Amino acid sequence: MNYQSQIMRISGLINFMSANSGNLKGYARFLTTNTFIDYSAFATYLMNLEDDGCLQLQDSFGQTKEQMESWKRVPMTSDVPGIDAIKKKKIVWLANIEEWNDSFNDTNHYAGSTKLGTIINVPLNFEGSAIGILGIMCSDNLVHSDSDESFLTAIAGLIALSIKNFGVENNKKNEKDENKEFFLTRRQRRILQLISEGLTNNQIAHELGFSLSTVRHETMRIYKVLNASGRREAIITAIQNDLITAIK
């Protein structure tokens, strides 16, 4: 895909996002039939990284019902391309199904596709933290370039921003106990709860299936939001504002 085509695809996605603000359904269809049409894409899927350390399917187009059901929820402990993309914080591009099966031990536990020539998994990052993945299934065997890396990173950034904003709006509308002065994401509240239970950063990373750097990054954000200098001050502020449950 040349530079002009990439700009056109990015512009088209921005226009689609503007017209569908607050509604993630339909993204996978648009990405498959428009954004990634030059990649011979026949299916696209979006998965969120949940607080319990699992990837949860949010939107899909072009996958069979069997594939959607099989990949609906994937633990961070699984050895599959999407998890690898999150852990390594980079695009995982596999040129054929044989390479996919040879490189990852757990792919045989999930439904595949006979049409698959290339599978691409792109981490969705927001402010340095992974919040999910974008998956693209292509019928051709594709060789990627630096230009592809830049294009896919840009697309993933736009989608991550939309997902994050959509999630924040949902939290504001649906979580009655949310404190307006100190807004923490569900993941941050979960980490803070474990901090209050005395777990170390290493133990929290193991418990949630995150990398140690992710836990450290989120912890620093928690301190910043709560205006806390450390764990003890953060815990006290959180309990006083009903952000976490006090340990008795």
Coordinates of C-alpha atoms in Angstrom, one line a residue:
M1 CA 0.0 0.0 0.0
N2 CA 1.5 3.4 -1.0
Y3 CA 1.6 6.5 1.1
Q4 CA -1.4 8.1 -0.6
S5 CA -3.6 5.0 0.0
Q6 CA -2.6 4.9 3.6
I7 CA -3.6 8.5 4.2
M8 CA -6.9 7.9 2.4
R9 CA -7.6 4.8 4.6
I10 CA -6.7 6.7 7.8
S11 CA -8.9 9.6 6.8
G12 CA -11.7 7.2 6.0
L13 CA -11.5 5.6 9.5
I14 CA -11.5 9.0 11.2
N15 CA -14.6 10.0 9.3
F16 CA -16.2 6.7 10.3
M17 CA -15.3 7.1 13.9
S18 CA -16.7 10.6 14.0
A19 CA -20.0 9.4 12.6
N20 CA -20.2 6.4 15.0
S21 CA -19.0 8.0 18.2
G22 CA -19.8 6.0 21.3
N23 CA -20.6 2.8 19.3
L24 CA -17.9 0.2 18.8
K25 CA -20.1 -2.2 16.9
G26 CA -19.5 -2.1 13.2
Y27 CA -15.8 -1.2 13.5
A28 CA -14.6 -4.6 12.5
R29 CA -16.8 -4.6 9.4
F30 CA -15.5 -1.1 8.3
L31 CA -11.9 -2.1 9.0
T32 CA -12.3 -5.3 6.9
T33 CA -14.2 -3.8 3.9
N34 CA -12.4 -0.4 3.8
T35 CA -9.3 0.2 5.9
F36 CA -7.6 -3.2 5.2
I37 CA -9.0 -3.9 1.8
D38 CA -5.5 -3.7 0.3
Y39 CA -4.3 -6.4 2.7
S40 CA -6.7 -9.0 1.2
A41 CA -8.5 -9.0 4.6
F42 CA -11.4 -11.3 5.0
A43 CA -11.9 -10.9 8.7
T44 CA -11.1 -8.4 11.5
Y45 CA -11.6 -8.6 15.2
L46 CA -11.2 -6.3 18.2
M47 CA -10.4 -7.7 21.7
N48 CA -10.3 -5.8 25.0
L49 CA -7.8 -6.6 27.8
E50 CA -10.0 -7.1 30.8
D51 CA -9.1 -6.6 34.5
D52 CA -8.8 -10.3 35.1
G53 CA -6.0 -10.6 32.5
C54 CA -8.1 -12.1 29.7
L55 CA -8.6 -10.9 26.1
Q56 CA -12.4 -10.5 25.5
L57 CA -13.8 -10.4 22.0
Q58 CA -15.7 -7.1 21.5
D59 CA -16.4 -6.9 17.8
S60 CA -15.8 -9.2 14.8
F61 CA -16.5 -9.4 11.1
G62 CA -15.8 -12.2 8.7
Q63 CA -15.2 -14.9 11.3
T64 CA -17.3 -18.0 11.5
K65 CA -19.5 -18.5 14.6
E66 CA -17.1 -21.3 15.6
Q67 CA -14.2 -18.9 15.5
M68 CA -16.0 -16.2 17.4
E69 CA -17.0 -18.6 20.1
S70 CA -13.6 -20.2 20.3
W71 CA -11.7 -16.9 20.6
K72 CA -14.3 -15.1 22.7
R73 CA -12.2 -15.1 25.8
V74 CA -8.4 -15.8 25.8
P75 CA -6.3 -15.9 29.1
M76 CA -3.0 -14.0 29.2
T77 CA -1.3 -17.3 29.9
S78 CA -2.2 -18.6 26.4
D79 CA 0.6 -19.0 23.9
V80 CA -1.2 -17.3 20.9
P81 CA -0.3 -14.4 18.6
G82 CA -2.6 -11.8 20.3
I83 CA -1.1 -12.4 23.7
D84 CA 2.4 -12.3 22.3
A85 CA 1.6 -8.9 20.7
I86 CA 0.6 -7.5 24.1
K87 CA 3.5 -8.9 26.0
K88 CA 6.1 -7.9 23.5
K89 CA 4.4 -4.6 22.8
K90 CA 4.8 -5.0 19.0
I91 CA 3.0 -6.1 15.9
V92 CA 3.0 -9.9 15.4
W93 CA 2.8 -10.6 11.6
L94 CA 2.7 -14.3 10.6
A95 CA 2.9 -15.0 6.9
N96 CA 1.1 -18.4 6.8
I97 CA -0.8 -20.8 8.8
E98 CA 2.1 -23.2 9.2
E99 CA 4.2 -20.5 10.8
W100 CA 1.3 -19.7 13.1
N101 CA 1.0 -23.3 14.4
D102 CA 4.8 -23.8 14.6
S103 CA 5.4 -20.5 16.5
F104 CA 2.6 -20.8 19.1
N105 CA 1.8 -23.9 21.2
D106 CA -1.8 -23.1 22.0
T107 CA -3.3 -22.2 18.6
N108 CA -4.5 -25.7 18.1
H109 CA -6.9 -25.2 21.0
Y110 CA -8.7 -22.5 19.0
A111 CA -10.7 -22.6 15.8
G112 CA -8.6 -21.6 12.7
S113 CA -9.5 -20.9 9.0
T114 CA -8.5 -22.7 5.8
K115 CA -8.6 -19.3 4.1
L116 CA -5.8 -17.8 6.3
G117 CA -2.7 -16.8 4.5
T118 CA -1.5 -14.1 6.9
I119 CA -2.6 -13.1 10.4
I120 CA -1.7 -9.8 11.9
N121 CA -2.1 -8.9 15.6
V122 CA -1.6 -5.3 16.6
P123 CA -1.5 -4.2 20.3
L124 CA -3.9 -1.4 21.1
N125 CA -2.1 1.0 23.5
F126 CA -3.4 4.0 25.4
E127 CA -0.9 6.2 27.2
G128 CA 1.7 3.5 27.2
S129 CA -0.5 0.7 28.4
A130 CA -2.1 -2.2 26.4
I131 CA -5.9 -2.2 26.4
G132 CA -6.5 -4.8 23.8
I133 CA -5.6 -6.0 20.3
L134 CA -6.6 -5.5 16.7
G135 CA -6.5 -8.8 14.7
I136 CA -6.5 -8.9 10.9
M137 CA -7.0 -12.2 8.9
C138 CA -5.8 -12.0 5.3
S139 CA -6.2 -14.6 2.5
D140 CA -2.8 -13.7 0.8
N141 CA 0.7 -14.4 2.1
L142 CA 1.9 -10.9 2.8
V143 CA 5.4 -9.6 3.4
H144 CA 5.3 -6.5 5.7
S145 CA 7.5 -3.4 5.5
D146 CA 8.3 -0.4 7.8
S147 CA 5.5 1.4 6.0
D148 CA 3.0 -1.2 7.1
E149 CA 4.2 -1.0 10.7
S150 CA 3.7 2.7 10.7
F151 CA 0.2 2.5 9.1
L152 CA -1.0 -0.3 11.4
T153 CA 0.4 1.5 14.5
A154 CA -1.5 4.7 13.4
I155 CA -4.8 2.7 12.9
A156 CA -4.4 1.0 16.3
G157 CA -3.8 4.3 18.0
L158 CA -7.1 5.7 16.6
I159 CA -9.0 2.6 17.6
A160 CA -7.5 2.5 21.1
L161 CA -8.5 6.2 21.6
S162 CA -12.0 5.4 20.6
I163 CA -12.3 2.3 22.8
K164 CA -10.9 4.2 25.8
N165 CA -13.2 7.1 25.3
F166 CA -16.2 4.7 24.8
G167 CA -15.2 2.8 28.0
V168 CA -14.9 5.9 30.0
E169 CA -18.3 7.1 29.0
N170 CA -19.8 3.7 29.9
N171 CA -18.1 3.8 33.3
K172 CA -19.4 7.3 34.0
K173 CA -23.0 6.2 33.1
N174 CA -23.1 2.8 34.7
E175 CA -20.9 2.8 37.8
K176 CA -22.9 4.5 40.5
D177 CA -20.1 4.4 43.1
E178 CA -17.5 6.2 40.9
N179 CA -15.9 9.1 42.6
K180 CA -16.0 12.2 40.3
E181 CA -12.9 13.8 41.9
F182 CA -10.6 10.8 41.6
F183 CA -11.3 8.9 38.4
L184 CA -9.5 5.5 38.2
T185 CA -10.0 2.9 35.5
R186 CA -11.3 -0.5 36.5
R187 CA -7.8 -1.9 36.0
Q188 CA -6.3 0.8 38.2
R189 CA -8.8 0.1 40.9
R190 CA -8.1 -3.6 40.7
I191 CA -4.3 -2.9 41.0
L192 CA -4.9 -0.5 43.9
Q193 CA -7.1 -3.1 45.7
L194 CA -4.3 -5.7 45.4
I195 CA -1.8 -3.1 46.7
S196 CA -4.0 -2.6 49.7
E197 CA -3.9 -6.3 50.3
G198 CA -0.1 -6.1 50.6
L199 CA 0.9 -7.7 47.2
T200 CA 4.1 -6.6 45.7
N201 CA 4.3 -5.3 42.1
N202 CA 5.7 -8.7 41.0
Q203 CA 2.8 -10.5 42.7
I204 CA 0.2 -8.2 41.1
A205 CA 1.7 -8.8 37.7
H206 CA 1.5 -12.5 38.2
E207 CA -2.1 -12.3 39.6
L208 CA -3.4 -10.2 36.7
G209 CA -1.2 -11.6 33.9
F210 CA 0.3 -8.2 33.2
S211 CA 4.0 -7.4 32.7
L212 CA 5.9 -5.8 35.6
S213 CA 6.4 -2.6 33.7
T214 CA 2.6 -2.3 33.1
V215 CA 1.9 -2.6 36.8
R216 CA 4.6 -0.1 37.6
H217 CA 3.3 2.3 35.0
E218 CA -0.3 2.0 36.2
T219 CA 0.8 2.4 39.9
M220 CA 2.5 5.7 39.1
R221 CA -0.7 6.9 37.4
I222 CA -2.7 5.9 40.4
Y223 CA -0.4 8.0 42.7
K224 CA -0.7 10.9 40.3
V225 CA -4.5 10.8 40.2
L226 CA -4.8 10.4 44.0
N227 CA -2.1 13.0 44.7
A228 CA -0.3 10.4 46.7
S229 CA 3.4 10.1 47.5
G230 CA 3.3 6.3 47.9
R231 CA 1.3 3.2 48.7
R232 CA 0.2 4.1 52.2
E233 CA -1.1 7.5 51.2
A234 CA -2.8 6.1 48.1
I235 CA -4.6 3.4 50.0
I236 CA -5.9 5.9 52.6
T237 CA -7.2 8.3 50.0
A238 CA -8.8 5.4 48.0
I239 CA -10.6 4.0 51.1
Q240 CA -11.8 7.5 52.2
N241 CA -13.3 8.0 48.7
D242 CA -14.8 4.5 48.4
L243 CA -12.5 3.6 45.5
I244 CA -11.5 0.3 47.1
T245 CA -12.7 -1.9 49.9
A246 CA -10.9 -1.6 53.2
I247 CA -9.2 -4.8 54.4
K248 CA -10.2 -5.8 57.9

